[in-house]
Amino acid sequence: MTVPDESLFTYPWEARAIKKRQQRNEAIPEEWRLRQNLLGSLKTPLERCKNNLMELNLVRQSGILTVKELQITESSDVTSLLEALASGQLTAEEVTVSFCKRAAVAHQLTNCLTEIFFDRALERARYLDRQKGKGQLVGPLHGLPISLKDSFQIAGVASTLGLTAYLDHRAESNSALVDILLALGAVLYCKTNVPQTMMTPDSHNFVFGRTLNPWNTSLSAGGSSGGEGALIAMRGAPIGVGTDIAGSIRVPALCCGTYGFRPTASRIPYGGQHGCADEGLAQILPCAGPLANDMKALSLFVKAVLQAKPASYDASALDVNWRDFQGQFGRKLRFGLLPEDPTYPLHPPVRRTVAEASRLLQASGHEVVELQSAECRISEALQVAFALFALDETADGIVKAAGEPPIPSRIRIGQELGKAPQQFVSDLRNLSELKQLSGLNLKRQELISDWCRLWQKYEIDAVIGPGGRTTAIEHDEFTLPPYTVLMNVLDCPACIIPFGRVTASDAAERLDLQPGQVVPSYNPLDLEGIPCCVQVFTSKMTDEKCLYISEVVDKCLQAKESFVVARDADA
């Protein structure tokens, strides 16, 4: 490895960051590295050129995975994969090798990984196979490879969070969820990229660089769990675990076309994370949750973790076991339809997708009640959330002390916040920080109380609506997340369900903004073929209900997708 000459760089940390990046890349075995002629087929620079990695199918073209390894990573949903592992049809070692190879390829194309420890994973897989040979399954996730966002700590593995200040950090112990996943039989093999400070929806930092969207490398993969979104989309992991404080699981899911679940805070254990925030100022609690390529995988993951009694691993976790909702609805469901907020209009493909999902649910016999924007208070929730986030200057201080400039998406968020309305919190602006904190907590409780009345008023089982104002969008432009941070303010479980793509016909619909409206520019030709989605959420502590209803919605929507695919194939 060539050591960079520190005299050549503007910032004192640059040489160390480049060295860290080189060490990561050299952890990929030589025989798993992409041929230069394959990479040469892509338009460059990747982050400014439209490359659809999914359609190009470079994973197959690479020749790195065998036919069986391609089948393991592409053909199986998580339930089938676990059944094959439990029956002995597949070994933990061959499944782990398959996903390590695929993760290696995904990383070389999208820059999604931060830490690579494939050798350690293979040792773990061989141990699990020995236990299976003795007739013992270690747990319900026996042999299942799972990727983790960089903030999760694994003893002996670095956790830099993409911050040069943390380049020397190496975990001494496991996060609580890591201990649970190991007890359940999982195999951990890589960690994934995040933004600087983990407080923007674009996974870019000066240590590892920018994660690219597999559907279009000129677009954002989302954040802050963007590495997970890209890795899962490329089937480099059967399940990945992200975290969410304003949409950080759901934004990458919607950008990359995967499923993603944000649970009620503290149900999935969050303890032992490596962070860059003041935990004493955490009013809106971050939470951990899964991303996957099939809906049932989300329920399977959550159920397995909750049945492991997380409170015995993590003092901050709620001691509430999995509660089965299957079969509890002997009737059609009643949905509230989340409206556009007047300040934050939707891009045409998002508006069309939500309307089509509503139509299909009604065609299946479910009720859909249109909620009113004034009572949903989306803008007010965003104002409260970002005012609370602004009280904690810890991350900004860490970045400045290390001499790093802010990444572009952090600058863009600040610019957009300056344009967004602040009337709901403006009366707190000149108060002391303690008084501001008190006032913001009271305003948050007002929103929670209003939504409590709203659930009762309409007698709805769940709410369906957009995951964001946009689909995936140009790098650094996703900015504010009003349609996801609402659930963090309310602490409601929420699920992203992929549904359809941006079509050529979407370009015909204009986006005409009214005074005071805030939304990224709409460039439909850049977005054609990008995944669309809907979001489903239920009231606080009804995670199992949210997952069950999301499965109902998914089946309804995917039935339409299957019909369209079959029709197009016949044509």
Coordinates of C-alpha atoms in Angstrom, one line a residue:
M1 CA 0.0 0.0 0.0
T2 CA 1.4 3.4 -1.0
V3 CA 1.4 5.8 1.9
P4 CA 0.2 9.3 0.8
D5 CA 2.5 12.3 1.0
E6 CA 0.9 14.5 3.6
S7 CA 2.5 17.6 2.1
L8 CA 0.3 17.3 -1.0
F9 CA -3.0 17.9 0.8
T10 CA -5.0 20.9 1.9
Y11 CA -6.2 19.5 5.2
P12 CA -4.0 17.7 7.7
W13 CA -6.3 14.7 7.9
E14 CA -6.5 14.0 4.2
A15 CA -3.6 11.6 4.0
R16 CA -4.9 9.5 7.0
A17 CA -8.4 9.4 5.4
I18 CA -7.0 8.2 2.1
K19 CA -4.9 5.5 3.9
K20 CA -8.1 4.4 5.8
R21 CA -10.0 4.1 2.4
Q22 CA -7.1 2.1 0.9
Q23 CA -7.1 -0.3 3.9
R24 CA -10.8 -0.9 3.4
N25 CA -10.5 -1.6 -0.3
E26 CA -7.5 -3.9 0.2
A27 CA -9.7 -6.0 2.5
I28 CA -11.5 -7.3 -0.6
P29 CA -9.7 -10.4 -1.8
E30 CA -7.8 -10.0 -5.1
E31 CA -10.0 -12.6 -6.9
W32 CA -13.1 -10.7 -6.0
R33 CA -12.1 -7.4 -7.5
L34 CA -13.7 -6.2 -10.7
R35 CA -11.8 -6.2 -14.0
Q36 CA -10.8 -2.8 -15.2
N37 CA -12.5 -3.4 -18.6
L38 CA -15.8 -4.0 -16.8
L39 CA -15.5 -0.8 -14.9
G40 CA -14.4 0.9 -18.1
S41 CA -17.9 0.2 -19.5
L42 CA -19.4 2.8 -17.1
K43 CA -19.8 6.4 -17.8
T44 CA -17.6 8.5 -15.6
P45 CA -17.4 10.3 -13.2
L46 CA -20.0 7.9 -11.8
E47 CA -21.6 10.4 -9.4
R48 CA -22.3 12.8 -12.2
C49 CA -23.3 10.3 -15.0
K50 CA -26.4 8.2 -15.3
N51 CA -25.4 4.5 -14.9
N52 CA -28.2 2.0 -14.1
L53 CA -26.2 -0.7 -12.3
M54 CA -29.3 -2.8 -11.9
E55 CA -30.0 -3.0 -15.6
L56 CA -26.3 -3.4 -16.6
N57 CA -26.2 -6.5 -14.3
L58 CA -22.5 -6.1 -13.7
V59 CA -22.6 -8.6 -10.8
R60 CA -23.3 -11.4 -13.3
Q61 CA -21.0 -10.0 -15.9
S62 CA -18.1 -9.9 -13.4
G63 CA -17.9 -13.7 -13.2
I64 CA -17.0 -13.4 -9.5
L65 CA -20.0 -15.3 -8.3
T66 CA -20.7 -18.9 -9.4
V67 CA -24.1 -19.9 -10.7
K68 CA -25.1 -21.3 -7.3
E69 CA -23.9 -18.2 -5.5
L70 CA -26.0 -16.1 -7.9
Q71 CA -29.0 -18.2 -7.1
I72 CA -28.4 -17.9 -3.4
T73 CA -28.2 -14.1 -3.5
E74 CA -30.9 -13.6 -6.1
S75 CA -33.5 -16.3 -5.9
S76 CA -34.2 -16.7 -2.2
D77 CA -36.3 -14.6 0.1
V78 CA -35.0 -14.5 3.7
T79 CA -37.6 -17.1 4.9
S80 CA -36.5 -19.6 2.2
L81 CA -32.9 -18.9 2.9
L82 CA -33.3 -19.7 6.6
E83 CA -35.2 -22.9 5.7
A84 CA -32.4 -24.0 3.5
L85 CA -29.9 -23.3 6.2
A86 CA -31.9 -25.1 8.8
S87 CA -32.5 -28.2 6.7
G88 CA -28.9 -28.5 5.6
Q89 CA -29.7 -27.8 1.9
L90 CA -27.2 -24.9 2.2
T91 CA -24.3 -24.4 4.6
A92 CA -23.6 -21.2 6.5
E93 CA -20.2 -21.1 4.8
E94 CA -21.5 -21.2 1.2
V95 CA -24.2 -18.6 2.0
T96 CA -21.7 -16.3 3.7
V97 CA -19.2 -16.6 0.8
S98 CA -22.0 -15.8 -1.6
F99 CA -23.0 -12.6 0.2
C100 CA -19.4 -11.6 0.9
K101 CA -18.7 -11.8 -2.8
R102 CA -21.8 -9.9 -3.7
A103 CA -21.1 -7.2 -1.1
A104 CA -17.6 -6.8 -2.5
V105 CA -19.0 -6.3 -6.0
A106 CA -21.7 -3.9 -4.8
H107 CA -19.1 -1.9 -2.9
Q108 CA -16.8 -1.5 -5.9
L109 CA -19.7 -0.1 -7.9
T110 CA -21.5 2.0 -5.3
N111 CA -19.0 2.7 -2.5
C112 CA -21.4 1.4 0.1
L113 CA -19.0 -0.3 2.7
T114 CA -16.9 1.2 5.5
E115 CA -15.6 -1.9 7.3
I116 CA -15.0 -5.3 5.7
F117 CA -14.3 -8.4 7.8
F118 CA -15.0 -11.3 5.5
D119 CA -12.4 -13.6 7.1
R120 CA -14.0 -13.1 10.5
A121 CA -17.4 -13.9 9.0
L122 CA -16.2 -17.1 7.4
E123 CA -14.7 -18.3 10.7
R124 CA -18.1 -17.6 12.3
A125 CA -19.9 -19.5 9.4
R126 CA -17.7 -22.5 9.9
Y127 CA -18.4 -22.6 13.6
L128 CA -22.2 -22.5 12.8
D129 CA -21.8 -25.4 10.4
R130 CA -20.0 -27.4 13.0
Q131 CA -22.8 -26.8 15.4
K132 CA -25.3 -27.8 12.7
G133 CA -23.3 -31.0 12.2
K134 CA -23.9 -31.7 15.9
G135 CA -27.7 -31.3 15.3
Q136 CA -27.8 -27.8 16.9
L137 CA -29.1 -24.6 15.3
V138 CA -27.7 -21.6 17.2
G139 CA -30.9 -19.6 16.8
P140 CA -33.7 -18.6 14.4
L141 CA -31.2 -16.6 12.3
H142 CA -28.7 -19.5 12.1
G143 CA -26.2 -18.8 9.3
L144 CA -27.9 -15.6 8.0
P145 CA -25.5 -12.9 6.9
I146 CA -26.5 -9.5 8.2
S147 CA -24.9 -6.1 7.4
L148 CA -24.8 -3.2 9.8
K149 CA -24.7 0.5 9.6
D150 CA -21.3 1.9 10.6
S151 CA -22.6 3.2 14.0
F152 CA -23.1 -0.3 15.3
Q153 CA -20.1 -1.4 17.4
I154 CA -18.4 -4.8 17.0
A155 CA -15.6 -5.5 19.3
G156 CA -12.3 -5.2 17.5
V157 CA -13.8 -3.5 14.4
A158 CA -13.4 0.2 13.7
S159 CA -16.4 2.6 13.8
T160 CA -15.4 5.9 12.3
L161 CA -18.8 7.3 11.2
G162 CA -16.9 8.8 8.3
L163 CA -15.4 11.4 10.7
T164 CA -11.7 12.1 10.6
A165 CA -11.8 12.7 14.4
Y166 CA -12.8 9.0 14.8
L167 CA -10.2 7.5 12.5
D168 CA -8.5 5.8 15.4
H169 CA -11.6 4.5 17.1
R170 CA -11.9 0.8 17.4
A171 CA -14.8 -0.8 19.4
E172 CA -13.9 -2.5 22.6
S173 CA -17.4 -4.1 23.0
N174 CA -20.5 -4.9 21.0
S175 CA -23.6 -2.9 20.7
A176 CA -26.5 -4.6 22.4
L177 CA -28.2 -5.5 19.0
V178 CA -24.9 -7.1 17.8
D179 CA -24.9 -9.4 20.9
I180 CA -28.5 -10.3 20.2
L181 CA -27.9 -11.0 16.5
L182 CA -24.9 -13.3 17.3
A183 CA -27.0 -15.1 19.9
L184 CA -29.7 -15.6 17.2
G185 CA -27.1 -17.2 14.9
A186 CA -26.5 -14.4 12.5
V187 CA -23.2 -13.9 10.6
L188 CA -21.9 -10.3 10.6
Y189 CA -19.5 -9.5 7.7
C190 CA -19.5 -5.8 6.8
K191 CA -20.5 -2.3 7.9
T192 CA -22.0 0.4 5.7
N193 CA -21.5 4.1 4.8
V194 CA -23.1 7.1 6.4
P195 CA -23.0 10.9 6.0
Q196 CA -20.8 13.2 8.0
T197 CA -22.6 13.7 11.3
M198 CA -25.3 11.1 10.3
M199 CA -27.8 14.1 10.1
T200 CA -28.3 14.4 6.4
P201 CA -30.1 12.3 3.8
D202 CA -27.0 11.9 1.6
S203 CA -24.4 9.3 2.6
H204 CA -21.2 11.3 1.9
N205 CA -18.2 11.9 4.1
F206 CA -14.5 12.8 3.7
V207 CA -13.2 9.5 5.0
F208 CA -15.0 7.0 2.7
G209 CA -16.5 9.3 0.1
R210 CA -20.0 9.2 -1.4
T211 CA -22.4 6.2 -1.7
L212 CA -24.1 6.0 -5.1
N213 CA -27.6 4.9 -6.0
P214 CA -27.5 1.5 -7.9
W215 CA -30.5 2.6 -10.1
N216 CA -28.7 5.8 -11.2
T217 CA -25.3 6.6 -10.0
S218 CA -25.9 10.4 -10.5
L219 CA -28.6 10.2 -7.8
S220 CA -28.5 9.9 -4.0
A221 CA -28.7 6.6 -2.2
G222 CA -30.3 8.4 0.7
G223 CA -29.2 8.7 4.3
S224 CA -28.1 8.4 6.8
S225 CA -28.3 4.6 6.3
G226 CA -27.4 5.0 2.6
G227 CA -24.8 2.4 2.5
E228 CA -27.4 -0.1 3.7
G229 CA -29.8 1.0 1.0
A230 CA -27.3 0.6 -1.8
L231 CA -26.0 -2.8 -0.5
I232 CA -29.5 -4.2 0.0
A233 CA -30.7 -3.0 -3.4
M234 CA -27.8 -4.8 -5.1
R235 CA -28.6 -7.9 -3.0
G236 CA -25.3 -7.7 -1.2
A237 CA -27.1 -8.6 2.1
P238 CA -30.4 -10.5 2.8
I239 CA -31.1 -8.1 5.7
G240 CA -29.3 -4.9 6.7
V241 CA -29.7 -2.9 9.9
G242 CA -29.9 0.9 9.9
T243 CA -30.9 3.6 12.3
D244 CA -33.5 6.3 12.0
I245 CA -34.0 9.7 13.8
A246 CA -35.7 11.6 10.9
G247 CA -36.1 9.0 8.2
S248 CA -32.6 7.5 8.0
I249 CA -33.9 4.0 7.4
R250 CA -36.8 5.0 5.2
V251 CA -35.1 7.6 3.0
P252 CA -32.5 5.0 1.7
A253 CA -35.2 2.4 1.3
L254 CA -37.3 4.8 -0.8
C255 CA -34.3 6.0 -2.8
C256 CA -32.9 2.5 -3.5
G257 CA -36.2 0.6 -3.9
T258 CA -36.0 -1.6 -0.8
Y259 CA -38.3 -2.3 2.1
G260 CA -37.4 -0.5 5.3
F261 CA -39.0 -0.4 8.8
R262 CA -38.7 2.2 11.5
P263 CA -40.0 0.7 14.8
T264 CA -41.2 2.5 17.9
A265 CA -38.1 3.9 19.7
S266 CA -36.5 1.5 22.2
R267 CA -38.2 -1.6 21.0
I268 CA -35.3 -2.8 18.9
P269 CA -32.3 -2.2 21.3
Y270 CA -30.2 0.9 20.3
G271 CA -27.7 0.8 23.2
G272 CA -24.0 0.7 22.6
Q273 CA -24.0 2.7 19.4
H274 CA -21.0 4.9 18.5
G275 CA -22.4 8.3 17.9
C276 CA -21.6 12.0 17.6
A277 CA -24.5 13.5 19.5
D278 CA -25.1 14.5 23.1
E279 CA -27.3 11.6 24.4
G280 CA -28.5 13.8 27.2
L281 CA -30.2 16.1 24.7
A282 CA -31.9 13.3 22.8
Q283 CA -35.6 14.3 22.9
I284 CA -36.5 12.5 19.7
L285 CA -34.9 9.1 20.2
P286 CA -33.1 7.3 17.4
C287 CA -34.1 3.8 16.7
A288 CA -32.6 0.7 14.9
G289 CA -34.5 -1.2 12.2
P290 CA -34.2 -3.5 9.2
L291 CA -33.9 -3.0 5.4
A292 CA -34.6 -5.9 3.1
N293 CA -35.8 -6.9 -0.4
D294 CA -38.9 -8.7 0.8
M295 CA -41.6 -7.6 3.2
K296 CA -41.7 -10.7 5.3
A297 CA -38.0 -10.3 6.1
L298 CA -38.8 -7.2 8.1
S299 CA -41.3 -9.0 10.3
L300 CA -39.0 -12.0 10.7
F301 CA -36.2 -9.8 11.9
V302 CA -38.2 -7.8 14.3
K303 CA -39.9 -10.9 15.7
A304 CA -36.6 -12.7 16.3
V305 CA -35.0 -9.7 18.0
L306 CA -38.0 -9.0 20.3
Q307 CA -38.3 -12.6 21.3
A308 CA -34.7 -12.5 22.4
K309 CA -35.8 -10.2 25.3
P310 CA -33.8 -7.1 24.4
A311 CA -34.2 -5.5 27.8
S312 CA -31.9 -8.1 29.2
Y313 CA -29.2 -6.8 26.9
D314 CA -29.9 -3.1 26.9
A315 CA -31.2 -1.1 29.9
S316 CA -32.7 1.4 27.5
A317 CA -34.8 -1.1 25.6
L318 CA -38.5 -1.6 26.4
D319 CA -39.4 -5.0 27.9
V320 CA -42.3 -5.7 25.5
N321 CA -42.2 -9.1 23.7
W322 CA -43.5 -9.7 20.1
R323 CA -47.3 -9.6 19.9
D324 CA -48.8 -11.6 17.0
F325 CA -51.3 -9.7 15.0
Q326 CA -51.8 -12.4 12.4
G327 CA -55.5 -13.3 12.1
Q328 CA -56.7 -10.4 14.4
F329 CA -58.3 -8.6 11.5
G330 CA -61.3 -10.4 10.2
R331 CA -62.4 -7.4 8.2
K332 CA -61.2 -5.1 5.6
L333 CA -58.9 -2.3 6.8
R334 CA -59.6 1.4 7.1
F335 CA -56.8 3.7 6.0
G336 CA -56.2 7.4 6.4
L337 CA -54.6 9.0 3.4
L338 CA -51.8 11.4 4.3
P339 CA -52.2 14.5 2.2
E340 CA -49.6 16.8 0.7
D341 CA -48.6 19.5 3.0
P342 CA -49.1 22.9 1.3
T343 CA -45.5 23.9 2.1
Y344 CA -43.9 20.6 0.9
P345 CA -45.6 19.6 -2.4
L346 CA -44.9 16.2 -4.0
H347 CA -43.1 15.5 -7.2
P348 CA -45.5 14.2 -9.8
P349 CA -44.3 10.5 -9.7
V350 CA -44.8 10.5 -5.9
R351 CA -48.2 12.0 -6.1
R352 CA -49.2 9.5 -8.8
T353 CA -47.9 6.5 -6.9
V354 CA -49.8 7.4 -3.7
A355 CA -53.0 7.9 -5.7
E356 CA -52.6 4.6 -7.4
A357 CA -51.9 2.8 -4.2
S358 CA -55.1 4.3 -2.7
R359 CA -57.1 3.3 -5.7
L360 CA -55.8 -0.3 -5.5
L361 CA -56.6 -0.6 -1.8
Q362 CA -60.1 0.6 -2.4
A363 CA -60.5 -1.8 -5.3
S364 CA -59.5 -4.6 -2.9
G365 CA -62.4 -3.6 -0.6
H366 CA -60.4 -1.5 1.9
E367 CA -61.6 1.9 3.0
V368 CA -59.4 5.0 2.4
V369 CA -60.3 8.2 4.2
E370 CA -58.7 11.5 3.0
L371 CA -57.1 13.3 5.9
Q372 CA -56.8 17.1 5.9
S373 CA -53.4 18.8 5.7
A374 CA -54.3 21.2 8.6
E375 CA -54.9 18.4 11.0
C376 CA -51.9 16.3 10.0
R377 CA -49.5 19.2 10.9
I378 CA -46.6 17.9 8.8
S379 CA -44.8 21.3 8.6
E380 CA -45.2 21.9 12.3
A381 CA -43.6 18.5 13.1
L382 CA -40.6 19.2 10.9
Q383 CA -40.2 22.6 12.6
V384 CA -40.2 21.0 16.1
A385 CA -37.8 18.2 15.1
F386 CA -35.2 20.4 13.5
A387 CA -35.4 23.0 16.3
L388 CA -34.7 20.1 18.8
F389 CA -31.8 18.8 16.7
A390 CA -30.3 22.3 16.5
L391 CA -30.0 22.4 20.3
D392 CA -27.2 19.8 20.1
E393 CA -24.1 21.2 18.6
T394 CA -21.9 18.2 19.5
A395 CA -21.5 16.8 16.0
D396 CA -20.8 20.2 14.4
G397 CA -18.1 20.8 17.1
I398 CA -16.4 17.4 16.3
V399 CA -16.3 18.2 12.6
K400 CA -14.9 21.7 13.2
A401 CA -12.3 20.6 15.7
A402 CA -11.0 18.1 13.3
G403 CA -10.7 20.8 10.6
E404 CA -13.2 19.2 8.3
P405 CA -15.4 21.4 6.1
P406 CA -19.1 20.6 6.1
I407 CA -20.3 18.2 3.3
P408 CA -22.5 19.9 0.6
S409 CA -25.7 18.2 1.8
R410 CA -25.4 19.8 5.3
I411 CA -25.0 23.2 3.7
R412 CA -28.1 22.5 1.5
I413 CA -30.2 21.5 4.4
G414 CA -29.3 24.8 6.2
Q415 CA -30.2 26.8 3.1
E416 CA -33.6 25.0 2.7
L417 CA -34.4 25.4 6.4
G418 CA -33.9 29.2 5.9
K419 CA -36.7 29.1 3.3
A420 CA -39.0 26.9 5.3
P421 CA -41.7 28.3 7.6
Q422 CA -40.9 28.6 11.3
Q423 CA -44.0 30.2 12.6
F424 CA -44.9 27.3 15.0
V425 CA -41.6 27.6 16.9
S426 CA -40.7 31.3 16.3
D427 CA -42.0 32.3 19.7
L428 CA -39.2 30.3 21.3
R429 CA -36.4 31.8 19.3
N430 CA -35.1 34.4 21.8
L431 CA -35.5 32.3 24.9
S432 CA -32.7 30.5 26.8
E433 CA -31.8 27.1 25.6
L434 CA -33.5 25.5 28.6
K435 CA -36.7 27.4 27.9
Q436 CA -36.5 26.5 24.2
L437 CA -36.1 22.8 25.1
S438 CA -39.1 23.1 27.4
G439 CA -41.2 24.9 24.8
L440 CA -40.3 22.5 22.1
N441 CA -41.2 19.5 24.2
L442 CA -44.6 21.0 24.9
K443 CA -45.2 21.7 21.2
R444 CA -44.2 18.2 20.4
Q445 CA -46.7 16.9 22.9
E446 CA -49.3 19.1 21.3
L447 CA -48.7 17.4 18.0
I448 CA -48.8 13.9 19.6
S449 CA -52.1 14.7 21.3
D450 CA -53.6 16.0 18.1
W451 CA -52.7 12.8 16.3
C452 CA -54.1 10.7 19.2
R453 CA -57.4 12.5 18.6
L454 CA -57.1 12.0 14.9
W455 CA -56.7 8.2 15.1
Q456 CA -59.9 8.1 17.2
K457 CA -61.8 10.7 15.0
Y458 CA -61.4 8.7 11.8
E459 CA -61.3 5.2 13.4
I460 CA -58.4 4.3 11.1
D461 CA -56.2 1.2 11.3
A462 CA -53.2 2.8 9.6
V463 CA -52.2 5.8 7.5
I464 CA -50.8 5.5 4.0
G465 CA -48.9 8.2 2.2
P466 CA -45.6 9.3 0.6
G467 CA -42.2 8.5 2.0
G468 CA -40.8 11.8 0.7
R469 CA -41.5 14.8 -1.4
T470 CA -39.4 13.1 -4.1
T471 CA -38.0 9.8 -5.2
A472 CA -34.2 9.5 -5.2
I473 CA -32.9 12.8 -6.5
E474 CA -29.6 14.4 -7.4
H475 CA -26.8 14.2 -4.9
D476 CA -27.2 16.6 -2.0
E477 CA -30.7 17.7 -3.0
F478 CA -32.9 15.5 -0.9
T479 CA -32.5 17.9 2.1
L480 CA -35.5 18.1 4.4
P481 CA -37.6 15.0 5.1
P482 CA -41.1 16.2 6.2
Y483 CA -42.9 13.0 5.4
T484 CA -40.6 10.8 7.4
V485 CA -39.7 13.0 10.4
L486 CA -43.4 13.2 11.3
M487 CA -43.3 9.6 12.5
N488 CA -40.1 10.3 14.6
V489 CA -41.9 13.2 16.3
L490 CA -44.9 11.1 16.9
D491 CA -42.8 8.0 17.6
C492 CA -44.9 5.9 15.3
P493 CA -43.7 2.7 13.6
A494 CA -43.5 3.1 9.8
C495 CA -42.7 1.0 6.8
I496 CA -41.5 1.9 3.3
I497 CA -43.0 -0.4 0.6
P498 CA -41.5 -0.1 -3.0
F499 CA -44.2 0.3 -5.7
G500 CA -43.6 1.0 -9.3
R501 CA -41.1 3.3 -11.1
V502 CA -40.8 6.8 -12.5
T503 CA -42.2 6.5 -16.0
A504 CA -41.7 8.6 -19.2
S505 CA -45.3 9.8 -18.8
D506 CA -44.4 11.5 -15.5
A507 CA -42.3 14.0 -17.5
A508 CA -45.5 15.4 -19.0
E509 CA -46.8 16.6 -15.6
R510 CA -45.3 19.9 -14.6
L511 CA -44.4 21.0 -11.0
D512 CA -45.6 24.5 -10.6
L513 CA -44.6 26.0 -7.2
Q514 CA -46.7 28.5 -5.3
P515 CA -45.1 31.2 -3.2
G516 CA -43.8 29.7 0.1
Q517 CA -43.6 26.2 -1.2
V518 CA -40.3 24.3 -0.7
V519 CA -39.3 21.3 -2.8
P520 CA -36.2 20.2 -4.8
S521 CA -36.3 20.9 -8.5
Y522 CA -38.0 18.3 -10.7
N523 CA -35.9 16.9 -13.5
P524 CA -37.9 13.9 -14.8
L525 CA -35.5 12.8 -17.5
D526 CA -32.9 12.2 -14.8
L527 CA -35.4 10.1 -12.7
E528 CA -37.0 7.8 -15.3
G529 CA -36.8 4.2 -14.1
I530 CA -36.1 5.1 -10.4
P531 CA -38.2 3.2 -7.8
C532 CA -41.3 4.7 -6.3
C533 CA -42.8 3.8 -2.9
V534 CA -45.5 4.3 -0.4
Q535 CA -45.2 4.6 3.4
V536 CA -47.5 3.0 6.0
F537 CA -47.6 3.9 9.6
T538 CA -49.6 3.1 12.7
S539 CA -49.8 4.5 16.2
K540 CA -47.1 4.2 18.8
M541 CA -46.2 0.8 20.2
T542 CA -48.2 -1.0 17.5
D543 CA -45.1 -2.3 15.6
E544 CA -46.6 -5.7 14.9
K545 CA -49.8 -4.2 13.6
C546 CA -47.8 -1.9 11.3
L547 CA -45.8 -4.8 9.9
Y548 CA -49.0 -6.9 9.5
I549 CA -50.9 -4.1 7.7
S550 CA -47.8 -3.4 5.6
E551 CA -47.8 -7.0 4.4
V552 CA -51.5 -6.6 3.4
V553 CA -50.7 -3.4 1.5
D554 CA -47.6 -5.0 -0.1
K555 CA -49.6 -8.0 -1.4
C556 CA -52.2 -5.7 -2.8
L557 CA -49.7 -3.5 -4.6
Q558 CA -47.5 -6.3 -5.8
A559 CA -50.4 -8.1 -7.3
K560 CA -50.7 -5.1 -9.6
E561 CA -47.0 -5.1 -10.3
S562 CA -47.1 -8.8 -11.2
F563 CA -50.0 -8.2 -13.6
V564 CA -48.2 -5.4 -15.4
V565 CA -45.0 -7.5 -15.7
A566 CA -47.0 -10.4 -17.1
R567 CA -48.9 -8.2 -19.5
D568 CA -45.7 -6.6 -20.8
A569 CA -44.1 -10.0 -21.2
D570 CA -47.1 -11.3 -23.3
A571 CA -47.0 -8.1 -25.4

